[in-house]
Short mmCIF file of N, CA and C in Angstrom, two decimals:
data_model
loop_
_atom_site.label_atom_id
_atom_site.label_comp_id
_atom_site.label_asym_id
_atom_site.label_seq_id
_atom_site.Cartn_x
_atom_site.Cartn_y
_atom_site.Cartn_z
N UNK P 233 -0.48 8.31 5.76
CA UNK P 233 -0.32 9.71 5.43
C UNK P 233 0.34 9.92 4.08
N UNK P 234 1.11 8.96 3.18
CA UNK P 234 1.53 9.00 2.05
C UNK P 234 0.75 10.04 1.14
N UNK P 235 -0.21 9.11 1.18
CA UNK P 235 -1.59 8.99 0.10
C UNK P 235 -1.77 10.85 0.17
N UNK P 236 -1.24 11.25 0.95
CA UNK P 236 -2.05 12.84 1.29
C UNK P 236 -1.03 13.51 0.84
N UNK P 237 0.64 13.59 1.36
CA UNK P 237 1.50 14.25 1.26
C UNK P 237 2.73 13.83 0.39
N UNK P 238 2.57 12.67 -0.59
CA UNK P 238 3.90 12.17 -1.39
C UNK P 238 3.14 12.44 -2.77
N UNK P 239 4.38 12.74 -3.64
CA UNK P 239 3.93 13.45 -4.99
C UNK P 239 3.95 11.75 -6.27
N UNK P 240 3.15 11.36 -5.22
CA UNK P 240 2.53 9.96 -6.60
C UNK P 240 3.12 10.01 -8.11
N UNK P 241 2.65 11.20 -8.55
CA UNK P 241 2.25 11.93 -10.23
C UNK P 241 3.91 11.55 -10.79
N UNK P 242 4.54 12.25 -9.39
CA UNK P 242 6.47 12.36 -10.01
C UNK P 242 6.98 10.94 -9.83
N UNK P 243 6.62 10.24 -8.61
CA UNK P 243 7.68 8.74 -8.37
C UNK P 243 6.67 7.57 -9.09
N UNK P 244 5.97 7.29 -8.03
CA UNK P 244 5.09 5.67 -8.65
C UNK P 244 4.97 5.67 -10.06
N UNK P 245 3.03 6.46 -9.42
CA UNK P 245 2.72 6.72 -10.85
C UNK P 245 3.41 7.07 -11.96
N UNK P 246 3.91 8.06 -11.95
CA UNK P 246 4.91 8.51 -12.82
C UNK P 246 6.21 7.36 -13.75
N UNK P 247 6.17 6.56 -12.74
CA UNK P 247 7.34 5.07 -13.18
C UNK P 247 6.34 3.90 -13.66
N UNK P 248 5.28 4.03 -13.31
CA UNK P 248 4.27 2.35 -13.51
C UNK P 248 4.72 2.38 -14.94
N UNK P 249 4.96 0.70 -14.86
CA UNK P 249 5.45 0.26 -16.14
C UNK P 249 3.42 0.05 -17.03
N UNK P 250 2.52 0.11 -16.63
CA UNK P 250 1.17 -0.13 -16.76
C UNK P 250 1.10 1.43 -17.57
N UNK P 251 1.26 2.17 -17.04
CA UNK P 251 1.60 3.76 -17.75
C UNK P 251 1.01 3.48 -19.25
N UNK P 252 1.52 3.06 -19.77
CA UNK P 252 1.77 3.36 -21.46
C UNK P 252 0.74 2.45 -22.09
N UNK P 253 0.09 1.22 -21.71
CA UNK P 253 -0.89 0.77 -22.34
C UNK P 253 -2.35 0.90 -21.37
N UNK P 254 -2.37 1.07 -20.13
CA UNK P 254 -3.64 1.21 -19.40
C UNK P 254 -4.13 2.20 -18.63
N UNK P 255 -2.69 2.86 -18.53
CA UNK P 255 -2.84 4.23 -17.52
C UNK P 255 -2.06 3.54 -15.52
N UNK P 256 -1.42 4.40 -15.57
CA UNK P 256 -0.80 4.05 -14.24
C UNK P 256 -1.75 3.80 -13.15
N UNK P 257 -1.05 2.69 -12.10
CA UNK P 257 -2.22 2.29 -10.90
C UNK P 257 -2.03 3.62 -10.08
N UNK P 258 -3.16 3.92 -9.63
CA UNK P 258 -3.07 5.06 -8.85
C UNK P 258 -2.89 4.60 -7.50
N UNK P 259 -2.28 4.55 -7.42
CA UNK P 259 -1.48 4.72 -5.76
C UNK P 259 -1.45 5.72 -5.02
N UNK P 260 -1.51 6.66 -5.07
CA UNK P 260 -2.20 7.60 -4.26
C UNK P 260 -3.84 7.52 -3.49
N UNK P 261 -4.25 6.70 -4.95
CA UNK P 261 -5.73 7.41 -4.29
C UNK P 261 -6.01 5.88 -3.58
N UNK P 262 -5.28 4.64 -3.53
CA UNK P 262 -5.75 3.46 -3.17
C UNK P 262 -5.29 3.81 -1.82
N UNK P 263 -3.97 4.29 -1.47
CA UNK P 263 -3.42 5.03 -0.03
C UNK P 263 -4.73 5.97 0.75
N UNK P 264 -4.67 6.63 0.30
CA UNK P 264 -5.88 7.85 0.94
C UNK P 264 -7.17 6.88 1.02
N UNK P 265 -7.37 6.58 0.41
CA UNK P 265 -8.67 5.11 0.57
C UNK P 265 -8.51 4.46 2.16
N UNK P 266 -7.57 3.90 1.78
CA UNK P 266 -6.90 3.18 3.21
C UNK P 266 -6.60 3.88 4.89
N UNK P 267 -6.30 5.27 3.94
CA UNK P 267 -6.22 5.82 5.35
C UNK P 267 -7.31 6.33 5.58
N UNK P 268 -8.41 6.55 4.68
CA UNK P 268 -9.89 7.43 5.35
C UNK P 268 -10.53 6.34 6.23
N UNK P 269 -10.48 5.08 5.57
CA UNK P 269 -10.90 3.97 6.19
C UNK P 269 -10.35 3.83 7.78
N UNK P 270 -9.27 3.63 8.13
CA UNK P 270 -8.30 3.61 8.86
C UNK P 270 -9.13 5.23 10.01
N UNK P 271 -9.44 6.52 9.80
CA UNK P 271 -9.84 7.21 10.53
C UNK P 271 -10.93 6.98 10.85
N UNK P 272 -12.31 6.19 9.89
CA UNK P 272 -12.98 5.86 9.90
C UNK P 272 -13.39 4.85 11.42
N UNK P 273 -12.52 4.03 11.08
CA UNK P 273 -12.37 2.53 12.30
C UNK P 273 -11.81 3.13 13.46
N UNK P 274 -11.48 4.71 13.54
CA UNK P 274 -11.33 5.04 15.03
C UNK P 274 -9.35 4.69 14.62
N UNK P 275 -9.18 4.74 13.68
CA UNK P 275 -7.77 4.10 13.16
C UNK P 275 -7.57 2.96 14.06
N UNK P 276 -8.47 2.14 14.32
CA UNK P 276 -7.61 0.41 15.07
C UNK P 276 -9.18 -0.39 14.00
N UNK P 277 -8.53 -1.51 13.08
CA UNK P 277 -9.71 -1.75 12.83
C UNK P 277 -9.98 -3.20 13.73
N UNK P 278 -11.12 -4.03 13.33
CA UNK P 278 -11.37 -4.85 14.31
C UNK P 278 -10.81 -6.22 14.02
N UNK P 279 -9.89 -6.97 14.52
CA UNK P 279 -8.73 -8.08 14.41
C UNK P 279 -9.23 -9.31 14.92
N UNK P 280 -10.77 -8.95 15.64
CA UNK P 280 -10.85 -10.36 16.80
C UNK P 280 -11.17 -11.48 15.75
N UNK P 281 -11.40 -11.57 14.93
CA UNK P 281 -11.33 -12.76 13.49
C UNK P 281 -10.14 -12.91 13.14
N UNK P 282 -8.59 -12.33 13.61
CA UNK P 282 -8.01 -12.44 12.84
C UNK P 282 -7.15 -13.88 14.02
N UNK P 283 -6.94 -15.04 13.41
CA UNK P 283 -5.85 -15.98 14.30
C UNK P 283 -4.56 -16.07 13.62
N UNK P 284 -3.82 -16.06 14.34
CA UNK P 284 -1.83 -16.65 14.16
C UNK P 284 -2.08 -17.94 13.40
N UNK P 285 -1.69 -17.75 12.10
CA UNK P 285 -1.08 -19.21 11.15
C UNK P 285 0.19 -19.57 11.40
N UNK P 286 0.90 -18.98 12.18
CA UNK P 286 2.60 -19.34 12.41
C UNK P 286 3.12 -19.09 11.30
N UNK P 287 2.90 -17.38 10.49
CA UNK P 287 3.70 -17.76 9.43
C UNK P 287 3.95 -15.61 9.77
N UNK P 288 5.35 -14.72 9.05
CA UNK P 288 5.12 -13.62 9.13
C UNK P 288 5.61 -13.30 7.98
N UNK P 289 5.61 -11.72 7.71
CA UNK P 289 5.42 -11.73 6.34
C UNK P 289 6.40 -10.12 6.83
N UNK P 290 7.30 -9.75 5.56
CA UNK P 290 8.10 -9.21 6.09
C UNK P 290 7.91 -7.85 4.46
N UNK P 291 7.74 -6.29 4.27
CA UNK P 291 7.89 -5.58 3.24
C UNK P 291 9.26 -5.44 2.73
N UNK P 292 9.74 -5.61 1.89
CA UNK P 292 11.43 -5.19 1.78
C UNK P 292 11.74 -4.27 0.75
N UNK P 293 11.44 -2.87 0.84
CA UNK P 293 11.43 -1.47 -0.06
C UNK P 293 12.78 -1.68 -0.76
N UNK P 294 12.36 -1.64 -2.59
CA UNK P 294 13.54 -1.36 -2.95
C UNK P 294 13.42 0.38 -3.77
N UNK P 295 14.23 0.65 -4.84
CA UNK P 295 14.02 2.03 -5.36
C UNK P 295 12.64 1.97 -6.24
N UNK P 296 12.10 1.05 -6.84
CA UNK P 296 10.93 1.30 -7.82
C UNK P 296 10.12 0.47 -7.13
N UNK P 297 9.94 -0.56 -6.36
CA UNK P 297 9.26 -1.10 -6.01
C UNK P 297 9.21 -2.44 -4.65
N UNK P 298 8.49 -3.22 -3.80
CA UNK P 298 8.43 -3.81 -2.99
C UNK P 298 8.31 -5.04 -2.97
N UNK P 299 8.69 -5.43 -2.35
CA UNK P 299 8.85 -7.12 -2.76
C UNK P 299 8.68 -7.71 -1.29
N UNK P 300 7.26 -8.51 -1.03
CA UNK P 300 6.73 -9.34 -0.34
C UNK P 300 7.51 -10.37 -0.01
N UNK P 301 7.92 -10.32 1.32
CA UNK P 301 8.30 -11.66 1.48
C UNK P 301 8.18 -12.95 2.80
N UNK P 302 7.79 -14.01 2.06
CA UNK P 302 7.20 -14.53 2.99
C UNK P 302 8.08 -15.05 4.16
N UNK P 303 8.33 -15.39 5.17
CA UNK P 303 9.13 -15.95 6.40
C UNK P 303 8.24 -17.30 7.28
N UNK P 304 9.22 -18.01 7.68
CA UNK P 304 8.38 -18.88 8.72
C UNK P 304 8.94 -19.12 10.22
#
C-alpha cells in the first residue's frame, strides 16, 4: 500500500543520491507494480517452487535507507 499512499516525490525519491546525474529510482511506481501484481495473484502468489536453503534474511530500516541482511 506504500506505493499508493506515501509521498515518494518528498522522502525517497526526493533523497536518491542517483537524482542529479540519472534521475531518481522511482520507488513508488516499482511499489504499486508489486502491489497490482500482488492483487492480481489473488494477493498469495504461487510458492510451491519455492524450497528452504536453511538460510533467512532479515530488512533492517534505517532513516534514508535499508540494509539487507543476511542470517543463518
Amino acid at each position: 500500500m506504500c506505493g499508493r499512499v506515501c509521498p515518494q516525490d518528498r522522502l525517497c525519491e526526493g533523497s536518491c543520491t542517483l537524482n542529479d546525474e540519472f534521475g531518481a529510482v522511482t520507488i513508488g511506481n516499482i511499489e504499486r507494480y508489486i502491489n497490482d501484481k500482488a492483487f492480481e495473484w489473488a494477493g498469495v502468489p504461487d510458492l510451491s517452487g519455492v524450497k528452504p536453503v536453511g538460510k533467512t534474511v532479515a530488512i533492517i530500516a534505517r532513516a534514508r535507507r535499508a540494509s539487507p541482511v543476511l542470517t543463518s
